[in-house]
Short mmCIF file of C-alpha atoms and ligand atoms in Angstrom, two decimals:
data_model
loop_
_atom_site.label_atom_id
_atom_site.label_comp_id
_atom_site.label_asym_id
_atom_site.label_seq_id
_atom_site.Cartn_x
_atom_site.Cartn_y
_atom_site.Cartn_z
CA UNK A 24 0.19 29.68 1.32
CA UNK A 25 2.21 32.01 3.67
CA UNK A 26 5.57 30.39 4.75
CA UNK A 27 4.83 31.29 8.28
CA UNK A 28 2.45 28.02 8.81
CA UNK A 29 4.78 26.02 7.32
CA UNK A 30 7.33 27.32 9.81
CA UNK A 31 5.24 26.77 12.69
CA UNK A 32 4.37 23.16 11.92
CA UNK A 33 8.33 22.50 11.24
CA UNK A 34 8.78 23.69 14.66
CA UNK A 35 5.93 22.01 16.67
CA UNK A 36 7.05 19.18 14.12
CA UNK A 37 10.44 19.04 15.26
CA UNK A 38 9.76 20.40 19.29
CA UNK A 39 8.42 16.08 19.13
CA UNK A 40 4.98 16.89 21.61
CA UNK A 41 7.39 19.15 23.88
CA UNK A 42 5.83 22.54 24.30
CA UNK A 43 7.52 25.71 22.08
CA UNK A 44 6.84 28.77 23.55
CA UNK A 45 4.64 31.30 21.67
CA UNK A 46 7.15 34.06 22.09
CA UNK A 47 10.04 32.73 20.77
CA UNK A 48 7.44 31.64 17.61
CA UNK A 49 6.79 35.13 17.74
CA UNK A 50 10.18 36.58 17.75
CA UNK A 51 11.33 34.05 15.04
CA UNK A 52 9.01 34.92 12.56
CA UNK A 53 8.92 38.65 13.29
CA UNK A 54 5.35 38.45 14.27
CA UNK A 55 3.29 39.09 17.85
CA UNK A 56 2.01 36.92 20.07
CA UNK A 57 -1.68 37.16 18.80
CA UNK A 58 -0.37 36.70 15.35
CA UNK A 59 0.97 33.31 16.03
CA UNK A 60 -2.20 32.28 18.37
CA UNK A 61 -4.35 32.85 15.01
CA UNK A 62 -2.63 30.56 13.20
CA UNK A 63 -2.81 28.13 15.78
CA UNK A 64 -6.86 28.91 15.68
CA UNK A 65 -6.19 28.27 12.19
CA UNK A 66 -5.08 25.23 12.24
CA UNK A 67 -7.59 23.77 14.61
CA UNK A 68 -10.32 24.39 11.77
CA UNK A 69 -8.23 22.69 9.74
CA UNK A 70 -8.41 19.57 11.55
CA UNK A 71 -4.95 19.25 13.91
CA UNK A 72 -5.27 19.01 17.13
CA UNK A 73 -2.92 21.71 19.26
CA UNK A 74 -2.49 22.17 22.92
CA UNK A 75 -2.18 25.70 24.42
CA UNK A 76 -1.04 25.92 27.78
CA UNK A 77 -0.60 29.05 29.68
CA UNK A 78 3.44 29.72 30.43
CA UNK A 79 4.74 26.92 28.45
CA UNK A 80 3.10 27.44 24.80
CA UNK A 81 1.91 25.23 21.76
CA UNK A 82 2.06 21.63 21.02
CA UNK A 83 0.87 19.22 18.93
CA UNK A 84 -1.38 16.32 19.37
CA UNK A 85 -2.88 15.27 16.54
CA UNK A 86 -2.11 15.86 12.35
CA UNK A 87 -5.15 16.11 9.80
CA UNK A 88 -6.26 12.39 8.40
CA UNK A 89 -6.19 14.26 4.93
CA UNK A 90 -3.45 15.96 3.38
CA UNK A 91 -2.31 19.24 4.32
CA UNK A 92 -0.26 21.68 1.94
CA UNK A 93 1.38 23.50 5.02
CA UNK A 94 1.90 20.34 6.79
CA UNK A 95 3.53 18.36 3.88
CA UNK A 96 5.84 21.72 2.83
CA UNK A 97 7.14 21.34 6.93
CA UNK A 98 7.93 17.62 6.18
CA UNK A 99 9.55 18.09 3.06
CA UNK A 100 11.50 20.57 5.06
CA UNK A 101 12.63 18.25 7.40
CA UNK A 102 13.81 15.69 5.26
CA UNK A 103 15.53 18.24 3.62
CA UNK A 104 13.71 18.02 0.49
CA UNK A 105 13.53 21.08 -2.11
CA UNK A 106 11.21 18.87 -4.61
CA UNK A 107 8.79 21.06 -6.28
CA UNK A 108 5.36 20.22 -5.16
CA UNK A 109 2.23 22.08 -6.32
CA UNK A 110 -0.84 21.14 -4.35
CA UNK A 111 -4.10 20.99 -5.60
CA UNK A 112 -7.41 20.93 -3.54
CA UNK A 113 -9.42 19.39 -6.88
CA UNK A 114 -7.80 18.68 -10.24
CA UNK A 115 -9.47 16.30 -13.34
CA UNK A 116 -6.41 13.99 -12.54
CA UNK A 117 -2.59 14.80 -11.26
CA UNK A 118 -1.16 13.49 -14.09
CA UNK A 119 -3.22 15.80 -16.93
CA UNK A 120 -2.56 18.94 -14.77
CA UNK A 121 1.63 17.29 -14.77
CA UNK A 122 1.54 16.84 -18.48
CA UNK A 123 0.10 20.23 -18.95
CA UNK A 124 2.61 21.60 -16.49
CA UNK A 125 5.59 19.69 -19.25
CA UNK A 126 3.50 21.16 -21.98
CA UNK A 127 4.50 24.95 -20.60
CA UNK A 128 8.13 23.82 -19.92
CA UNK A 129 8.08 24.05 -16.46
CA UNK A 130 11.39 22.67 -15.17
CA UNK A 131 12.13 19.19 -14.13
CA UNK A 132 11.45 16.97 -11.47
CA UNK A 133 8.28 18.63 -10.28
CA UNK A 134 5.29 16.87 -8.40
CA UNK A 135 1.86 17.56 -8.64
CA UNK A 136 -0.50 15.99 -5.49
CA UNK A 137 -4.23 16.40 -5.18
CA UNK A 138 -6.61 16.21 -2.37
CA UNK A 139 -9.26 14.90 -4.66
CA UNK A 140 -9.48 14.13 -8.57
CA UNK A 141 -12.65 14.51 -10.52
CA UNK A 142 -11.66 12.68 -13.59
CA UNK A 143 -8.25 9.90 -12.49
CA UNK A 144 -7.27 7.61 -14.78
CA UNK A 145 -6.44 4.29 -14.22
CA UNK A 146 -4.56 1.57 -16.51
CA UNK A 147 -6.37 0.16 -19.27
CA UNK A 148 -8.64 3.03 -19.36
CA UNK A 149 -9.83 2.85 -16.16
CA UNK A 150 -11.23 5.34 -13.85
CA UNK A 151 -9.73 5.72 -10.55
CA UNK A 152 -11.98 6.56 -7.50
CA UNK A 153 -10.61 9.54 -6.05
CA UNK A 154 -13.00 11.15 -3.41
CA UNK A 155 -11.21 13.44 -0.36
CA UNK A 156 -10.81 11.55 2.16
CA UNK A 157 -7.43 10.81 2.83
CA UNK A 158 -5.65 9.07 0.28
CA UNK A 159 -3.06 9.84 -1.86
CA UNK A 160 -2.99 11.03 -5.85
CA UNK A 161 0.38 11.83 -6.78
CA UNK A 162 2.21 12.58 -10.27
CA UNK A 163 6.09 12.74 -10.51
CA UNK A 164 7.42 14.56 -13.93
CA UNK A 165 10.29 13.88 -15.41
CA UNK A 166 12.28 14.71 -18.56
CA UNK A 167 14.87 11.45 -19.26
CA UNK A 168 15.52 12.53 -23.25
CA UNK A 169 17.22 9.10 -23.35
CA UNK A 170 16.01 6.38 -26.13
CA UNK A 171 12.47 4.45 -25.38
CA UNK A 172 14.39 1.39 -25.11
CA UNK A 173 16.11 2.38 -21.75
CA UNK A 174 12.72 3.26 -20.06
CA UNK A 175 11.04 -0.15 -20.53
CA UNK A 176 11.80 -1.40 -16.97
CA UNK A 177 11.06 2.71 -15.09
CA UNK A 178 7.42 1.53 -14.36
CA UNK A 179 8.40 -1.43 -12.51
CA UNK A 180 11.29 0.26 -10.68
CA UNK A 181 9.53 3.23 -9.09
CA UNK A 182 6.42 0.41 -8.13
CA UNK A 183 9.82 -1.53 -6.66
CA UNK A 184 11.02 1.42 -4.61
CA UNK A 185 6.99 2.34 -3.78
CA UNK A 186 6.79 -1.03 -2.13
CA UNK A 187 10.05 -1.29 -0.63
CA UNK A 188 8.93 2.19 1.57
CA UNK A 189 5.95 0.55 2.28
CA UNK A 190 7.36 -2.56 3.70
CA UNK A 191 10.13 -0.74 5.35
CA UNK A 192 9.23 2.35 6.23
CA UNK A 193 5.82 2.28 7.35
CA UNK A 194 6.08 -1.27 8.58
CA UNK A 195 3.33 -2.99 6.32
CA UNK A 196 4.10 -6.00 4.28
CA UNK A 197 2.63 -5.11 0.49
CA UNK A 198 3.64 -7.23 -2.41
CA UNK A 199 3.47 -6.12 -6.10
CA UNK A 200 1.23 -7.69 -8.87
CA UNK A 201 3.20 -7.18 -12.06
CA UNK A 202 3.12 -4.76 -13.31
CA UNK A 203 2.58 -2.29 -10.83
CA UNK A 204 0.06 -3.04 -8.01
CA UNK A 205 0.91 -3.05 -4.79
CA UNK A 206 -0.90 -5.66 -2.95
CA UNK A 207 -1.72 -6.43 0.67
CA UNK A 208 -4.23 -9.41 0.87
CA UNK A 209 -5.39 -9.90 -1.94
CA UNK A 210 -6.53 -6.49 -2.41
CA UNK A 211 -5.55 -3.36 -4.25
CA UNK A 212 -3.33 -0.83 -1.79
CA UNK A 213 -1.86 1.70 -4.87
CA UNK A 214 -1.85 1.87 -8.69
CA UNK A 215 0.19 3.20 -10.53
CA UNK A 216 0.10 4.88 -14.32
CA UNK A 217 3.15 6.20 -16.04
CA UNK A 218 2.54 8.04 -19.23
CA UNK A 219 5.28 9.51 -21.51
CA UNK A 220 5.90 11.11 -24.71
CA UNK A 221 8.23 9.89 -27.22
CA UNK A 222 9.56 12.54 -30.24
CA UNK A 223 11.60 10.63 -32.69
CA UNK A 224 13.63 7.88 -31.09
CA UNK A 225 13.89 9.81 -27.24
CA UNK A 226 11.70 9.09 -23.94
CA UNK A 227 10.64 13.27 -24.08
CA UNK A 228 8.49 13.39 -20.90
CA UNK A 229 7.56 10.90 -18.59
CA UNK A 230 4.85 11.60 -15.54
CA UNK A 231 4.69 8.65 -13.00
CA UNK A 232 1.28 8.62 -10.97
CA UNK A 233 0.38 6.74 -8.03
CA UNK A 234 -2.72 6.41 -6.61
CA UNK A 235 -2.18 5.28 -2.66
CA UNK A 236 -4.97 4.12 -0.56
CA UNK A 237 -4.23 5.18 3.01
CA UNK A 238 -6.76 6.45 5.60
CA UNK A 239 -9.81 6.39 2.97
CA UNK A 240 -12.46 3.55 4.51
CA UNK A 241 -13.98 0.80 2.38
CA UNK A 242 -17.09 1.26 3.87
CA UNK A 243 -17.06 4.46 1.83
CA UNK A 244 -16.15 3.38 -1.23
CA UNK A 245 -18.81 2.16 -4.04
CA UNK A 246 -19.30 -1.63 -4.08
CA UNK A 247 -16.96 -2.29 -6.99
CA UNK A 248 -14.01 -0.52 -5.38
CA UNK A 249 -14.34 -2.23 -1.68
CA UNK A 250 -14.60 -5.42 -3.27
CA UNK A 251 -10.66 -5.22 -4.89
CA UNK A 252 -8.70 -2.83 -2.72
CA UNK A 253 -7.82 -1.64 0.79
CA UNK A 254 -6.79 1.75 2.61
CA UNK A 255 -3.01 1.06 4.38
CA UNK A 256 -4.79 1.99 7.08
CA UNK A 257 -6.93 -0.99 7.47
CA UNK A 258 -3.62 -3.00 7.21
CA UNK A 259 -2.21 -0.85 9.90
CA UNK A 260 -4.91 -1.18 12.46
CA UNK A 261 -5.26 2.39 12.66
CA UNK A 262 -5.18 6.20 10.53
CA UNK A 263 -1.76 6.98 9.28
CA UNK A 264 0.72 10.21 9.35
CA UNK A 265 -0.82 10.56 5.49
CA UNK A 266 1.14 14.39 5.33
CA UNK A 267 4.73 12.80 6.80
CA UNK A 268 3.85 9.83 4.37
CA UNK A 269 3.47 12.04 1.29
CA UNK A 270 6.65 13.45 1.82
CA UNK A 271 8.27 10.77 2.39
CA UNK A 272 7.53 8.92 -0.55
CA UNK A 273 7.78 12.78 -2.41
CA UNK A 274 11.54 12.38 -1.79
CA UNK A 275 11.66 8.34 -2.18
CA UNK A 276 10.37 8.98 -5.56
CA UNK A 277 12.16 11.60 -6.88
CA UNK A 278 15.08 9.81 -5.79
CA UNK A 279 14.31 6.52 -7.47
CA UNK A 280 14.16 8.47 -10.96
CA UNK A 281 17.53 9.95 -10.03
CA UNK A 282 18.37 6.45 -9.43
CA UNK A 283 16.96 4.79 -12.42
CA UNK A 284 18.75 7.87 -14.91
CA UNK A 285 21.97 6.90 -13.13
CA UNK A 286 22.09 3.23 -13.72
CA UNK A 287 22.56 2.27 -10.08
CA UNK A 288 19.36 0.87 -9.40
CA UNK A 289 20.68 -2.01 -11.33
CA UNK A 290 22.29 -3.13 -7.93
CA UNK A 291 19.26 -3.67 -6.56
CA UNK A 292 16.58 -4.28 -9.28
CA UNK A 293 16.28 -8.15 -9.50
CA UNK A 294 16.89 -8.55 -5.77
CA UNK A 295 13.99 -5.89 -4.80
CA UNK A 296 11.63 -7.76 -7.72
CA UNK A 297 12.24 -11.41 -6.42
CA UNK A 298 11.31 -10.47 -2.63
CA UNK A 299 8.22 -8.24 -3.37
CA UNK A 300 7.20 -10.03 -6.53
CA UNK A 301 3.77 -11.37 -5.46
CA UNK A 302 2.67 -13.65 -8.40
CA UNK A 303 5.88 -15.65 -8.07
CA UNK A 304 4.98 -19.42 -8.32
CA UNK A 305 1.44 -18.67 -8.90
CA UNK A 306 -1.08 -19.74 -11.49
CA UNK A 307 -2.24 -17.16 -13.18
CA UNK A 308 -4.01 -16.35 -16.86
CA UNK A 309 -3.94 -13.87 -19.22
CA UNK A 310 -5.44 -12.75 -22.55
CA UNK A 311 -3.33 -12.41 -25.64
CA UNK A 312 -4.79 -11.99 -29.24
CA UNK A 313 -8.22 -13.51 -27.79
CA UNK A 314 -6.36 -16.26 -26.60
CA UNK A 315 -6.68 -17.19 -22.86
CA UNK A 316 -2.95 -18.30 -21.63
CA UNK A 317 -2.29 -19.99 -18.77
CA UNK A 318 0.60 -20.80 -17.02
CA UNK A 319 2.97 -20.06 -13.83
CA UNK A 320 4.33 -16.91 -13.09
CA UNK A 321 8.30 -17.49 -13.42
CA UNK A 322 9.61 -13.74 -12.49
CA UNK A 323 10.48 -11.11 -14.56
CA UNK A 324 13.24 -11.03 -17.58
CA UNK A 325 16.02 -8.26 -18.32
CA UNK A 326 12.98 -5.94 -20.30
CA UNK A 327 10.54 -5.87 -16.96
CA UNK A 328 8.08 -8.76 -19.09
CA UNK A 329 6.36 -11.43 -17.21
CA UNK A 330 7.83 -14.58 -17.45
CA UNK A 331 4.98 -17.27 -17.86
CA UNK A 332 5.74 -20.93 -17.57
CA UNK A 333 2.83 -22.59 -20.22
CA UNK A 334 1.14 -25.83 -19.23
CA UNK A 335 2.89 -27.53 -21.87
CA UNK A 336 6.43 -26.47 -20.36
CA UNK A 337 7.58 -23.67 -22.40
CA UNK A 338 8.19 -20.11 -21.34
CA UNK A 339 6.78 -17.23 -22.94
CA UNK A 340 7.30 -13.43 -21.72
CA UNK A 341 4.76 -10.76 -21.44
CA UNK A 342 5.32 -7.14 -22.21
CA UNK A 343 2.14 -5.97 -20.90
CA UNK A 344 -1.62 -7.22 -20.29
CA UNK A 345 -3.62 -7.69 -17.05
CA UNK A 346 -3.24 -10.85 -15.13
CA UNK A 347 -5.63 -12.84 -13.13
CA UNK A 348 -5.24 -15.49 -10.57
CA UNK A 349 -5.76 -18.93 -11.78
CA UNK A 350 -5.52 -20.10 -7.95
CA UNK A 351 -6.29 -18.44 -5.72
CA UNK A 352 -5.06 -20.10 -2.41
CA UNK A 353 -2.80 -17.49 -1.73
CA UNK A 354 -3.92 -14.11 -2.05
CA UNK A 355 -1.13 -11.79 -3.53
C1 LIG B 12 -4.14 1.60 -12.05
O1 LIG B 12 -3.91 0.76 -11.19
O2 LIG B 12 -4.99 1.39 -12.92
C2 LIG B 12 -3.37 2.89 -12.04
C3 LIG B 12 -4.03 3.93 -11.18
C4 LIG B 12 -3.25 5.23 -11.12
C5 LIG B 12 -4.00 6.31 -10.36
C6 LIG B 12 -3.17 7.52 -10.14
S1 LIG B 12 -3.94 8.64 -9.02
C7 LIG B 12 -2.76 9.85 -9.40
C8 LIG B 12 -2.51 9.78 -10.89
N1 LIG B 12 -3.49 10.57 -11.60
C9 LIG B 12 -4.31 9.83 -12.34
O3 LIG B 12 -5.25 10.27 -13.04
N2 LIG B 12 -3.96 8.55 -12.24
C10 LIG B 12 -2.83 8.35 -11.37
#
């Protein structure tokens, strides 16, 4: 993918809907006039929407609903972002192709984001619905080498910092089931799988994926999906910048593991979990050795478990498991 488009986008990016003369497109990238119009043309198949006026040059309108390699490079750009991203138009699932990536020692932090997967997983075995059509499959890779037993609370920290840009940045109030799904409505917005491999007694490799509903449409999706999640963009009452989203949260993320390696997210860990902990108070059941438990959610503990008040008064904690609403008056 030839740095000149991502150059041009930057530009238009950055020129806010003002006009940016052709020429001096052309005389920054060493290229003529009709050079520069043919990406433009280019672009236009590829769903943006630019403006050519005569005398006063190019500007854009409107950004693809789906992602865009060239368009998400110019964002990373702009945030100033040298993350390595490799794009892919159809992979099995973002985080095989990441842990294959780790397998051939490609260097750490990398990211690997797909327009469409043909085989993503979800927890618990799960598949995870993952058509092209503007949503967002994402894997994160990391290398920690530090002991398993300074990991257990990564999952719920990137989710943490995954919500917090939703609710901040984009405006749109998500909560998080624990462990790790980000809820708006009682429905599913993201999920998100972490997988790692442990040698000995050290946390190896570690590849964080989130699946992020955005400008997909339930009316697309097959029955069982509509009925338990959402597209952000249903929640936003319109399509979202998916390409300057996907950076965004390219850079949140990596961050957030720099973060988490650091120790300093232990400033804001507990604080972030009690405001966008979304099962907080509520009834809710679980299974445990073919046991049904019921209780009230009571917040997390130091390890990330679920803290789950029984009927009869005592607490118990959770490491992992999948909860359900015993009550559901209040949709997480
Ligand atoms: C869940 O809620 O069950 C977790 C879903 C995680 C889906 C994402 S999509 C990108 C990455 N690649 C996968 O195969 N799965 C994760």
């Amino acid at each position: 993918m030839p740095d000149t488009d991502v150059f041009i986008l930057k530009t238009l990016l950055k020129a806010q809907s003002e006009f940016v003369s052709g020429s001096s497109l052309a005389t920054a990238l060493g290229i003529s006039r009709v050079g520069v119009w043919a990406r433009l043309e280019k672009f236009r198949d590829e769903h943006f929407e630019v403006e050519a006026v005569r005398h006063r040059g190019y500007r854009l309108l409107q950004e693809p609903p789906t992602l865009n390699e060239s368009l998400v490079r110019a964002y990373l750009a702009l945030l100033e972002c040298d993350a390595d991203v490799t794009f892919c138009e159809e992979i099995d699932s973002t985080n095989s192709e990441a842990e294959r990536m780790l397998a051939s020692a490609r260097k750490t932090p990398f990211a690997v984001l797909a327009l469409r997967q043909t085989a993503g997983r979800g927890r618990l075995g799960r598949r995870w619905h993952s058509p092209n059509e503007g949503n967002m499959y994402a894997s994160f890779a990391f290398r920690p080498n530090l002991p398993p037993i300074k990991m257990q609370t990564i999952t719920l920290w990137m989710g943490l910092q995954v919500c917090d840009f939703v609710n901040t940045e984009l405006g749109l109030p998500v909560k998080l089931k624990w462990p790790n799904d980000l809820m708006a409505d009682g429905k599913k917005v993201a999920g998100m799988l972490t997988e790692a491999r442990i040698d000995a007694d050290r946390t190896r490799d570690l590849v964080f994926g989130i699946g992020l509903n955005v400008n997909g449409r339930c009316a697309d999706w097959p029955k069982e999906v509509s009925a338990v999640a959402t597209p952000l963009a249903e929640l936003n009452g319109g399509l979202l910048l998916i390409n300057r989203l996907a950076a965004q949260l390219t850079k949140a993320c990596v961050q957030a593991y720099q973060a988490f390696i650091d120790g300093s997210y232990q400033n804001t860990f507990m604080e972030l979990w009690t405001r966008y902990d979304g099962l907080f108070g509520r009834d809710i059941q679980t299974e445990r050795n073919g046991a049904v438990l019921k209780g009230v959610a009571s917040g997390i503990d130091e390890n990330g478990s679920l803290r789950l008040k029984l009927e009869d008064g005592s607490m118990i904690s959770l490491h992992s498991g999948e909860i359900s609403l015993g009550s559901a008056r209040h949709p997480v």
